[in-house]
């Protein structure tokens, strides 16, 4: 019998880090661009908020409804498609979603009513609802568990760079031409990504979903969805997404109407939360992976490290109504909301720790569907608060205070509930300490 057949050698092999397949980083880059387009599509309504409200004569409550309408079918679509990707290759699902995004932009190029704008945003939301979970599921077919935190962070950066790169370009179109053409430009960019994905996109080789469904142990969905880590991820990310959806819809109108900046100035200021958030996301992904390589449990490296910034960010944001000066208020808003980015990096890998691969697409989709419900509520709440306040600035400050309270509460729930390593032991029977695959990992890649 060869040395490789001995139990000792087998244990050693099991403890080694699995290699990353060739082509993994190419697909990661394409999915990064996928998320970039995704968030550029999301931000355009907020960026063009003042021109849209002026042209269509919208009240704050109506504009808040427009911001919320994007999320009306977002969660339902995410769940439905999440189960589909357990059976259908992610390559074709991603392609279909991107085509929907592109086509829903073009009706806005001409004269458009408020009703048409709402319908197109609802349709776009249905197409974008599954995007993050499907992209995450796709990328996990290219990286073993111990190497997933960094690609997750890179994928998450698509959202930040979608804003950082798109805001100046789209704002230039809005200022020099029309907000209508900004939507058309996004439609063209979406079709370009579709062409690139058709040429270069591939399915990951690490997991054969049909084989896994037939051979790996399955865990009842009720157990997965009622586990404390799943509930903790939903609760923590709910608060983070409340802040994000306000940023997508109300940040630029706040800069223009609340603080008195011009549309051109607001375009550049609107980038700041995303630049800071991008830094937080990359640092979180890298540091968490280093901590795990040095022996930290995923409870600490992912659960605590992802939740604590939410609490800190909420406390910072809570001080905003009590300071004077536009510059300081913007700084507190940027830092407070930007710290939320940490939770997006750590929750999908935590769920992937104890969810069988053949069920992972659905679990990630349900997770996304639940936490993005805050996207329906937050913009509408802000619009109502602004319209009913004594003056517009007071309304914004009340809305940001509500946001701060929700962030602190969700972060505390994350600290209390996120125990992925013990969840894995309970549901799958693996040791509590660390997965065998993590032993022997020297550095993140």
Tab-separated table of C-alpha atoms in Angstrom:
chain	number	residue	atom	x	y	z
A	1	UNK	CA	0.000	0.000	0.000
A	2	UNK	CA	1.401	3.419	-0.928
A	3	UNK	CA	2.113	6.130	1.587
A	4	UNK	CA	-0.809	8.106	0.235
A	5	UNK	CA	-3.120	5.305	1.238
A	6	UNK	CA	-2.162	5.404	4.903
A	7	UNK	CA	-4.445	7.110	7.405
A	8	UNK	CA	-1.655	9.449	8.468
A	9	UNK	CA	-1.039	10.628	4.930
A	10	UNK	CA	-4.737	10.996	4.304
A	11	UNK	CA	-5.083	13.198	7.392
A	12	UNK	CA	-2.223	15.350	6.203
A	13	UNK	CA	-3.829	15.744	2.778
A	14	UNK	CA	-7.152	16.649	4.362
A	15	UNK	CA	-5.450	19.381	6.365
A	16	UNK	CA	-3.858	21.046	3.358
A	17	UNK	CA	-5.357	24.060	1.649
A	18	UNK	CA	-7.058	23.141	-1.622
A	19	UNK	CA	-5.626	24.760	-4.764
A	20	UNK	CA	-7.531	27.524	-6.539
A	21	UNK	CA	-8.564	26.406	-10.048
A	22	UNK	CA	-7.186	28.170	-13.093
A	23	UNK	CA	-9.529	30.896	-14.269
A	24	UNK	CA	-10.954	31.595	-10.807
A	25	UNK	CA	-9.699	35.172	-10.697
A	26	UNK	CA	-10.929	35.917	-14.224
A	27	UNK	CA	-14.440	34.903	-13.205
A	28	UNK	CA	-14.017	36.861	-9.955
A	29	UNK	CA	-13.178	39.986	-11.969
A	30	UNK	CA	-16.182	39.499	-14.265
A	31	UNK	CA	-18.474	39.063	-11.269
A	32	UNK	CA	-16.904	42.153	-9.697
A	33	UNK	CA	-17.952	44.034	-12.852
A	34	UNK	CA	-21.378	42.379	-12.610
A	35	UNK	CA	-21.867	43.873	-9.145
A	36	UNK	CA	-20.424	47.183	-10.362
A	37	UNK	CA	-23.180	47.432	-12.987
A	38	UNK	CA	-25.702	46.260	-10.391
A	39	UNK	CA	-24.989	49.142	-8.045
A	40	UNK	CA	-24.637	51.730	-10.778
A	41	UNK	CA	-28.209	50.774	-11.722
A	42	UNK	CA	-29.279	51.216	-8.102
A	43	UNK	CA	-27.645	54.599	-7.483
A	44	UNK	CA	-28.926	56.444	-10.539
A	45	UNK	CA	-32.339	57.332	-9.062
A	46	UNK	CA	-30.778	58.821	-5.927
A	47	UNK	CA	-28.147	60.660	-7.944
A	48	UNK	CA	-30.793	62.145	-10.237
A	49	UNK	CA	-33.216	62.614	-7.346
A	50	UNK	CA	-33.491	66.402	-7.479
A	51	UNK	CA	-33.930	66.636	-11.294
A	52	UNK	CA	-36.473	63.796	-11.187
A	53	UNK	CA	-38.453	65.414	-8.368
A	54	UNK	CA	-38.337	68.770	-10.170
A	55	UNK	CA	-39.397	67.457	-13.588
A	56	UNK	CA	-42.121	65.109	-12.305
A	57	UNK	CA	-43.177	67.480	-9.483
A	58	UNK	CA	-42.791	64.824	-6.787
A	59	UNK	CA	-43.257	65.317	-3.046
A	60	UNK	CA	-40.739	63.692	-0.639
A	61	UNK	CA	-43.205	60.881	0.143
A	62	UNK	CA	-43.577	60.105	-3.569
A	63	UNK	CA	-39.825	60.065	-4.082
A	64	UNK	CA	-39.477	57.813	-1.046
A	65	UNK	CA	-42.030	55.475	-2.644
A	66	UNK	CA	-39.983	55.495	-5.850
A	67	UNK	CA	-36.883	54.514	-3.878
A	68	UNK	CA	-38.772	51.738	-2.106
A	69	UNK	CA	-40.419	50.447	-5.306
A	70	UNK	CA	-37.110	48.988	-6.438
A	71	UNK	CA	-37.421	46.479	-3.588
A	72	UNK	CA	-41.090	45.470	-4.056
A	73	UNK	CA	-40.210	42.212	-5.903
A	74	UNK	CA	-36.562	42.161	-4.875
A	75	UNK	CA	-36.949	39.608	-2.073
A	76	UNK	CA	-39.480	37.368	-3.822
A	77	UNK	CA	-37.301	37.167	-6.920
A	78	UNK	CA	-34.223	36.434	-4.823
A	79	UNK	CA	-35.880	33.430	-3.162
A	80	UNK	CA	-37.309	31.988	-6.385
A	81	UNK	CA	-34.025	32.287	-8.275
A	82	UNK	CA	-32.117	31.008	-5.241
A	83	UNK	CA	-33.849	27.658	-5.561
A	84	UNK	CA	-33.403	27.693	-9.336
A	85	UNK	CA	-29.601	27.965	-9.053
A	86	UNK	CA	-29.564	24.771	-7.007
A	87	UNK	CA	-30.501	23.056	-10.284
A	88	UNK	CA	-29.494	25.407	-13.122
A	89	UNK	CA	-25.883	26.483	-13.863
A	90	UNK	CA	-25.175	29.943	-12.458
A	91	UNK	CA	-23.601	31.010	-15.754
A	92	UNK	CA	-26.956	31.181	-17.512
A	93	UNK	CA	-28.820	32.642	-14.564
A	94	UNK	CA	-26.332	35.508	-14.293
A	95	UNK	CA	-26.637	36.156	-18.031
A	96	UNK	CA	-30.440	36.334	-17.827
A	97	UNK	CA	-30.349	38.738	-14.893
A	98	UNK	CA	-27.963	41.099	-16.672
A	99	UNK	CA	-30.153	41.172	-19.793
A	100	UNK	CA	-33.151	42.166	-17.645
A	101	UNK	CA	-31.159	44.989	-16.052
A	102	UNK	CA	-30.173	46.412	-19.418
A	103	UNK	CA	-33.635	46.266	-20.973
A	104	UNK	CA	-35.380	47.978	-18.050
A	105	UNK	CA	-33.192	51.093	-18.431
A	106	UNK	CA	-34.134	52.079	-21.975
A	107	UNK	CA	-37.785	53.173	-21.403
A	108	UNK	CA	-36.466	56.091	-19.315
A	109	UNK	CA	-34.561	57.598	-22.260
A	110	UNK	CA	-37.700	59.325	-23.574
A	111	UNK	CA	-40.502	61.190	-21.847
A	112	UNK	CA	-41.593	59.145	-18.858
A	113	UNK	CA	-44.344	59.370	-16.259
A	114	UNK	CA	-43.980	58.646	-12.550
A	115	UNK	CA	-45.969	55.417	-13.042
A	116	UNK	CA	-43.669	54.197	-15.823
A	117	UNK	CA	-40.612	55.029	-13.750
A	118	UNK	CA	-41.994	53.052	-10.808
A	119	UNK	CA	-42.853	50.042	-13.010
A	120	UNK	CA	-39.368	49.986	-14.533
A	121	UNK	CA	-37.751	50.224	-11.082
A	122	UNK	CA	-39.922	47.355	-9.813
A	123	UNK	CA	-38.895	45.244	-12.830
A	124	UNK	CA	-35.237	46.173	-12.337
A	125	UNK	CA	-35.476	45.223	-8.667
A	126	UNK	CA	-36.901	41.826	-9.625
A	127	UNK	CA	-33.887	41.302	-11.882
A	128	UNK	CA	-31.370	42.543	-9.332
A	129	UNK	CA	-32.825	40.840	-6.257
A	130	UNK	CA	-30.985	37.538	-6.830
A	131	UNK	CA	-27.772	39.150	-8.096
A	132	UNK	CA	-25.577	39.145	-4.985
A	133	UNK	CA	-26.537	35.663	-3.773
A	134	UNK	CA	-26.219	34.082	-7.233
A	135	UNK	CA	-22.850	35.761	-7.818
A	136	UNK	CA	-21.678	34.589	-4.393
A	137	UNK	CA	-22.889	31.052	-5.064
A	138	UNK	CA	-21.084	31.130	-8.424
A	139	UNK	CA	-17.796	32.324	-6.958
A	140	UNK	CA	-17.862	29.687	-4.212
A	141	UNK	CA	-17.661	27.073	-6.970
A	142	UNK	CA	-14.168	28.426	-7.675
A	143	UNK	CA	-12.722	28.777	-4.151
A	144	UNK	CA	-12.561	26.330	-1.218
A	145	UNK	CA	-13.966	27.538	2.115
A	146	UNK	CA	-10.676	28.716	3.594
A	147	UNK	CA	-10.083	31.017	0.602
A	148	UNK	CA	-13.540	32.532	0.250
A	149	UNK	CA	-13.319	35.627	2.444
A	150	UNK	CA	-11.044	37.614	0.115
A	151	UNK	CA	-12.972	36.890	-3.118
A	152	UNK	CA	-16.156	37.681	-1.194
A	153	UNK	CA	-14.643	41.048	-0.283
A	154	UNK	CA	-13.617	41.680	-3.899
A	155	UNK	CA	-17.092	40.787	-5.109
A	156	UNK	CA	-18.578	43.134	-2.523
A	157	UNK	CA	-16.336	45.883	-3.861
A	158	UNK	CA	-18.311	45.844	-7.074
A	159	UNK	CA	-20.987	47.747	-5.178
A	160	UNK	CA	-18.587	50.423	-4.004
A	161	UNK	CA	-16.820	50.811	-7.324
A	162	UNK	CA	-20.172	50.787	-9.096
A	163	UNK	CA	-20.850	54.017	-7.260
A	164	UNK	CA	-17.309	55.439	-7.242
A	165	UNK	CA	-16.914	55.053	-11.000
A	166	UNK	CA	-20.505	55.565	-12.068
A	167	UNK	CA	-21.366	58.649	-10.007
A	168	UNK	CA	-18.982	61.116	-11.734
A	169	UNK	CA	-19.834	59.748	-15.173
A	170	UNK	CA	-23.588	59.628	-14.625
A	171	UNK	CA	-23.626	62.985	-12.872
A	172	UNK	CA	-21.800	64.531	-15.857
A	173	UNK	CA	-24.514	63.153	-18.134
A	174	UNK	CA	-27.244	64.461	-15.807
A	175	UNK	CA	-25.725	67.956	-15.539
A	176	UNK	CA	-24.728	68.356	-19.200
A	177	UNK	CA	-27.501	66.450	-20.919
A	178	UNK	CA	-30.402	64.906	-18.992
A	179	UNK	CA	-31.155	62.368	-16.305
A	180	UNK	CA	-32.970	60.388	-19.018
A	181	UNK	CA	-29.708	59.701	-20.850
A	182	UNK	CA	-28.051	58.480	-17.660
A	183	UNK	CA	-30.464	55.545	-17.646
A	184	UNK	CA	-29.747	54.851	-21.310
A	185	UNK	CA	-26.000	54.802	-20.674
A	186	UNK	CA	-26.510	52.158	-17.982
A	187	UNK	CA	-28.508	50.028	-20.399
A	188	UNK	CA	-25.635	50.079	-22.890
A	189	UNK	CA	-23.079	49.201	-20.195
A	190	UNK	CA	-25.260	46.271	-19.128
A	191	UNK	CA	-25.310	44.879	-22.662
A	192	UNK	CA	-21.512	45.181	-22.871
A	193	UNK	CA	-21.193	43.051	-19.717
A	194	UNK	CA	-23.564	40.477	-21.237
A	195	UNK	CA	-21.259	40.163	-24.259
A	196	UNK	CA	-18.160	39.791	-22.042
A	197	UNK	CA	-19.831	37.117	-19.900
A	198	UNK	CA	-20.920	35.158	-22.967
A	199	UNK	CA	-17.300	35.128	-24.123
A	200	UNK	CA	-15.485	34.475	-20.834
A	201	UNK	CA	-17.954	33.358	-18.149
A	202	UNK	CA	-17.690	29.761	-16.945
A	203	UNK	CA	-19.135	27.495	-14.291
A	204	UNK	CA	-16.823	26.725	-11.362
A	205	UNK	CA	-15.249	23.231	-11.316
A	206	UNK	CA	-15.132	22.615	-7.551
A	207	UNK	CA	-18.768	21.653	-7.125
A	208	UNK	CA	-21.081	19.587	-9.280
A	209	UNK	CA	-24.445	20.595	-7.858
A	210	UNK	CA	-26.328	17.566	-9.182
A	211	UNK	CA	-23.655	15.193	-7.859
A	212	UNK	CA	-23.639	16.897	-4.471
A	213	UNK	CA	-27.424	16.837	-4.267
A	214	UNK	CA	-27.357	13.094	-4.787
A	215	UNK	CA	-24.389	12.273	-2.546
A	216	UNK	CA	-23.849	14.820	0.219
A	217	UNK	CA	-25.936	14.818	3.407
A	218	UNK	CA	-28.834	17.270	3.345
A	219	UNK	CA	-29.973	19.392	6.273
A	220	UNK	CA	-33.665	20.328	6.532
A	221	UNK	CA	-34.174	23.939	5.463
A	222	UNK	CA	-36.083	24.603	8.666
A	223	UNK	CA	-32.945	23.811	10.688
A	224	UNK	CA	-30.754	25.968	8.460
A	225	UNK	CA	-33.115	28.940	8.463
A	226	UNK	CA	-33.803	28.851	12.193
A	227	UNK	CA	-30.163	28.469	13.203
A	228	UNK	CA	-28.960	31.358	15.337
A	229	UNK	CA	-26.190	32.233	12.887
A	230	UNK	CA	-28.655	32.523	10.003
A	231	UNK	CA	-30.951	34.698	12.130
A	232	UNK	CA	-27.956	36.740	13.292
A	233	UNK	CA	-26.779	37.316	9.719
A	234	UNK	CA	-30.233	38.483	8.654
A	235	UNK	CA	-30.579	40.789	11.677
A	236	UNK	CA	-27.090	42.312	11.348
A	237	UNK	CA	-27.270	42.845	7.602
A	238	UNK	CA	-30.804	44.261	7.859
A	239	UNK	CA	-29.384	47.242	9.740
A	240	UNK	CA	-26.482	47.636	7.324
A	241	UNK	CA	-28.814	47.554	4.333
A	242	UNK	CA	-31.082	50.151	5.918
A	243	UNK	CA	-28.129	52.538	5.763
A	244	UNK	CA	-27.200	51.444	2.247
A	245	UNK	CA	-30.714	51.897	0.828
A	246	UNK	CA	-30.893	55.387	2.352
A	247	UNK	CA	-27.558	56.170	0.733
A	248	UNK	CA	-28.805	54.941	-2.644
A	249	UNK	CA	-31.981	57.040	-2.505
A	250	UNK	CA	-31.504	60.021	-0.199
A	251	UNK	CA	-27.805	60.858	0.138
A	252	UNK	CA	-27.555	63.102	-2.935
A	253	UNK	CA	-30.891	64.893	-2.293
A	254	UNK	CA	-29.680	65.530	1.271
A	255	UNK	CA	-26.458	67.067	-0.051
A	256	UNK	CA	-28.340	69.293	-2.517
A	257	UNK	CA	-31.550	70.250	-0.702
A	258	UNK	CA	-30.467	69.721	2.896
A	259	UNK	CA	-26.964	71.185	2.833
A	260	UNK	CA	-27.225	73.505	-0.176
A	261	UNK	CA	-24.572	72.076	-2.493
A	262	UNK	CA	-24.998	72.174	-6.270
A	263	UNK	CA	-25.783	69.043	-8.318
A	264	UNK	CA	-22.211	69.047	-9.692
A	265	UNK	CA	-20.686	69.293	-6.206
A	266	UNK	CA	-23.048	66.655	-4.848
A	267	UNK	CA	-21.905	64.200	-7.508
A	268	UNK	CA	-18.379	64.190	-6.114
A	269	UNK	CA	-19.462	64.283	-2.469
A	270	UNK	CA	-21.721	61.275	-3.087
A	271	UNK	CA	-18.650	59.171	-3.814
A	272	UNK	CA	-17.179	59.589	-0.329
A	273	UNK	CA	-19.262	56.991	1.589
A	274	UNK	CA	-18.456	54.393	-1.038
A	275	UNK	CA	-14.718	55.118	-1.052
A	276	UNK	CA	-14.626	54.732	2.717
A	277	UNK	CA	-16.902	51.700	2.585
A	278	UNK	CA	-14.691	50.083	-0.063
A	279	UNK	CA	-11.690	50.466	2.223
A	280	UNK	CA	-13.597	48.873	5.114
A	281	UNK	CA	-14.727	45.929	2.977
A	282	UNK	CA	-11.254	45.140	1.603
A	283	UNK	CA	-9.647	45.469	5.044
A	284	UNK	CA	-12.316	43.284	6.623
A	285	UNK	CA	-11.888	40.545	4.026
A	286	UNK	CA	-8.111	40.561	4.262
A	287	UNK	CA	-7.857	40.817	8.064
A	288	UNK	CA	-10.511	38.139	8.636
A	289	UNK	CA	-8.659	35.739	6.358
A	290	UNK	CA	-5.341	36.470	8.095
A	291	UNK	CA	-6.963	35.924	11.509
A	292	UNK	CA	-8.283	32.549	10.392
A	293	UNK	CA	-4.903	31.587	8.967
A	294	UNK	CA	-3.374	32.355	12.375
A	295	UNK	CA	-5.842	30.199	14.273
A	296	UNK	CA	-8.817	32.426	15.116
A	297	UNK	CA	-12.201	30.756	15.111
A	298	UNK	CA	-14.739	31.959	12.591
A	299	UNK	CA	-16.817	33.171	15.539
A	300	UNK	CA	-14.122	35.817	16.177
A	301	UNK	CA	-12.700	36.377	12.676
A	302	UNK	CA	-16.101	36.611	11.013
A	303	UNK	CA	-18.876	36.979	13.613
A	304	UNK	CA	-17.391	39.495	16.040
A	305	UNK	CA	-15.191	41.242	13.485
A	306	UNK	CA	-18.178	41.824	11.210
A	307	UNK	CA	-20.728	42.923	13.828
A	308	UNK	CA	-18.723	45.310	16.004
A	309	UNK	CA	-18.305	47.957	13.248
A	310	UNK	CA	-22.105	48.154	12.950
A	311	UNK	CA	-22.409	49.169	16.587
A	312	UNK	CA	-19.574	51.681	16.274
A	313	UNK	CA	-21.008	53.104	13.053
A	314	UNK	CA	-24.438	53.545	14.612
A	315	UNK	CA	-22.978	55.404	17.579
A	316	UNK	CA	-21.060	57.722	15.254
A	317	UNK	CA	-24.136	58.385	13.128
A	318	UNK	CA	-26.188	59.171	16.243
A	319	UNK	CA	-24.001	62.238	16.926
A	320	UNK	CA	-24.766	63.784	13.536
A	321	UNK	CA	-27.833	65.879	14.559
A	322	UNK	CA	-25.865	67.354	17.479
A	323	UNK	CA	-22.978	68.913	15.524
A	324	UNK	CA	-22.792	72.020	13.366
A	325	UNK	CA	-21.209	72.462	9.968
A	326	UNK	CA	-21.884	70.689	6.680
A	327	UNK	CA	-18.352	69.259	6.487
A	328	UNK	CA	-18.522	67.597	9.902
A	329	UNK	CA	-22.012	66.251	9.273
A	330	UNK	CA	-20.918	64.727	5.973
A	331	UNK	CA	-17.854	63.188	7.656
A	332	UNK	CA	-19.965	61.569	10.383
A	333	UNK	CA	-22.445	60.273	7.801
A	334	UNK	CA	-19.644	58.868	5.636
A	335	UNK	CA	-17.815	57.100	8.489
A	336	UNK	CA	-20.926	55.953	10.335
A	337	UNK	CA	-22.591	54.331	7.344
A	338	UNK	CA	-19.322	53.185	5.751
A	339	UNK	CA	-18.498	50.925	8.698
A	340	UNK	CA	-21.554	48.824	7.805
A	341	UNK	CA	-19.597	47.292	4.928
A	342	UNK	CA	-17.828	44.794	7.175
A	343	UNK	CA	-20.925	42.645	7.668
A	344	UNK	CA	-21.401	41.993	3.941
A	345	UNK	CA	-17.987	40.348	3.753
A	346	UNK	CA	-18.388	37.890	6.607
A	347	UNK	CA	-21.999	36.703	6.503
A	348	UNK	CA	-22.030	34.724	3.212
A	349	UNK	CA	-18.897	32.712	4.190
A	350	UNK	CA	-20.403	32.063	7.638
A	351	UNK	CA	-23.556	30.672	6.080
A	352	UNK	CA	-21.435	28.651	3.660
A	353	UNK	CA	-19.622	27.030	6.598
A	354	UNK	CA	-22.585	24.909	7.635
A	355	UNK	CA	-24.853	24.888	4.561
A	356	UNK	CA	-24.457	21.931	2.150
A	357	UNK	CA	-23.272	23.165	-1.247
A	358	UNK	CA	-26.359	21.781	-3.001
A	359	UNK	CA	-28.553	23.943	-0.732
A	360	UNK	CA	-26.303	26.985	-0.503
A	361	UNK	CA	-27.820	28.928	-3.409
A	362	UNK	CA	-31.257	28.869	-1.812
A	363	UNK	CA	-29.992	29.706	1.685
A	364	UNK	CA	-27.937	32.665	0.451
A	365	UNK	CA	-30.912	33.857	-1.581
A	366	UNK	CA	-33.323	33.653	1.361
A	367	UNK	CA	-30.782	35.466	3.524
A	368	UNK	CA	-30.551	38.218	0.911
A	369	UNK	CA	-34.310	38.365	0.469
A	370	UNK	CA	-34.875	38.878	4.192
A	371	UNK	CA	-32.258	41.511	4.935
A	372	UNK	CA	-33.089	43.554	1.841
A	373	UNK	CA	-36.635	44.018	3.158
A	374	UNK	CA	-35.152	47.054	4.879
A	375	UNK	CA	-34.751	48.509	1.388
A	376	UNK	CA	-38.536	48.651	1.075
A	377	UNK	CA	-38.965	50.349	4.446
A	378	UNK	CA	-36.038	52.760	4.823
A	379	UNK	CA	-36.497	55.106	1.809
A	380	UNK	CA	-40.241	55.386	2.451
A	381	UNK	CA	-39.692	56.098	6.157
A	382	UNK	CA	-37.195	58.837	5.339
A	383	UNK	CA	-39.569	60.414	2.811
A	384	UNK	CA	-42.435	60.411	5.316
A	385	UNK	CA	-40.268	61.839	8.098
A	386	UNK	CA	-38.974	64.639	5.844
A	387	UNK	CA	-42.432	65.593	4.599
A	388	UNK	CA	-43.916	65.709	8.109
A	389	UNK	CA	-41.008	67.478	9.801
A	390	UNK	CA	-41.006	71.155	10.706
A	391	UNK	CA	-38.257	71.753	8.152
A	392	UNK	CA	-36.364	69.605	5.688
A	393	UNK	CA	-33.045	69.455	7.605
A	394	UNK	CA	-34.793	68.376	10.818
A	395	UNK	CA	-36.526	65.649	8.841
A	396	UNK	CA	-33.235	64.341	7.494
A	397	UNK	CA	-31.670	64.360	10.958
A	398	UNK	CA	-34.580	62.422	12.432
A	399	UNK	CA	-34.273	59.892	9.633
A	400	UNK	CA	-30.541	59.459	10.246
A	401	UNK	CA	-31.172	59.033	13.989
A	402	UNK	CA	-33.621	56.212	13.256
A	403	UNK	CA	-30.940	54.684	11.055
A	404	UNK	CA	-28.391	54.908	13.883
A	405	UNK	CA	-30.680	53.131	16.358
A	406	UNK	CA	-31.324	50.319	13.880
A	407	UNK	CA	-27.604	49.923	13.161
A	408	UNK	CA	-26.683	49.635	16.849
A	409	UNK	CA	-29.483	47.149	17.511
A	410	UNK	CA	-28.616	44.979	14.522
A	411	UNK	CA	-24.919	45.006	15.412
A	412	UNK	CA	-25.664	43.880	18.974
A	413	UNK	CA	-27.836	41.056	17.645
A	414	UNK	CA	-24.951	40.012	15.407
A	415	UNK	CA	-22.545	39.932	18.343
A	416	UNK	CA	-25.032	37.813	20.280
A	417	UNK	CA	-26.031	35.331	17.572
A	418	UNK	CA	-23.140	34.785	15.148
A	419	UNK	CA	-21.450	31.491	16.116
A	420	UNK	CA	-20.764	29.759	12.784
A	421	UNK	CA	-18.186	27.278	14.097
A	422	UNK	CA	-20.517	25.865	16.762
A	423	UNK	CA	-23.371	25.962	14.242
A	424	UNK	CA	-21.304	23.828	11.910
A	425	UNK	CA	-20.588	21.347	14.675
A	426	UNK	CA	-24.269	21.107	15.606
A	427	UNK	CA	-25.612	20.746	12.070
A	428	UNK	CA	-22.860	18.786	10.313
A	429	UNK	CA	-21.015	17.033	13.137
A	430	UNK	CA	-17.592	18.541	12.362
A	431	UNK	CA	-15.304	19.693	15.218
A	432	UNK	CA	-15.999	23.049	16.864
A	433	UNK	CA	-12.394	24.306	16.709
A	434	UNK	CA	-11.735	24.839	13.008
A	435	UNK	CA	-12.538	23.038	9.773
A	436	UNK	CA	-9.792	20.630	8.789
A	437	UNK	CA	-9.273	22.581	5.588
A	438	UNK	CA	-8.142	25.626	7.572
A	439	UNK	CA	-5.272	23.812	9.264
A	440	UNK	CA	-2.161	24.314	7.224
A	441	UNK	CA	-3.294	27.569	5.603
A	442	UNK	CA	-0.286	29.857	5.847
A	443	UNK	CA	-1.509	33.063	4.253
A	444	UNK	CA	-4.572	34.354	2.419
A	445	UNK	CA	-4.629	34.232	-1.357
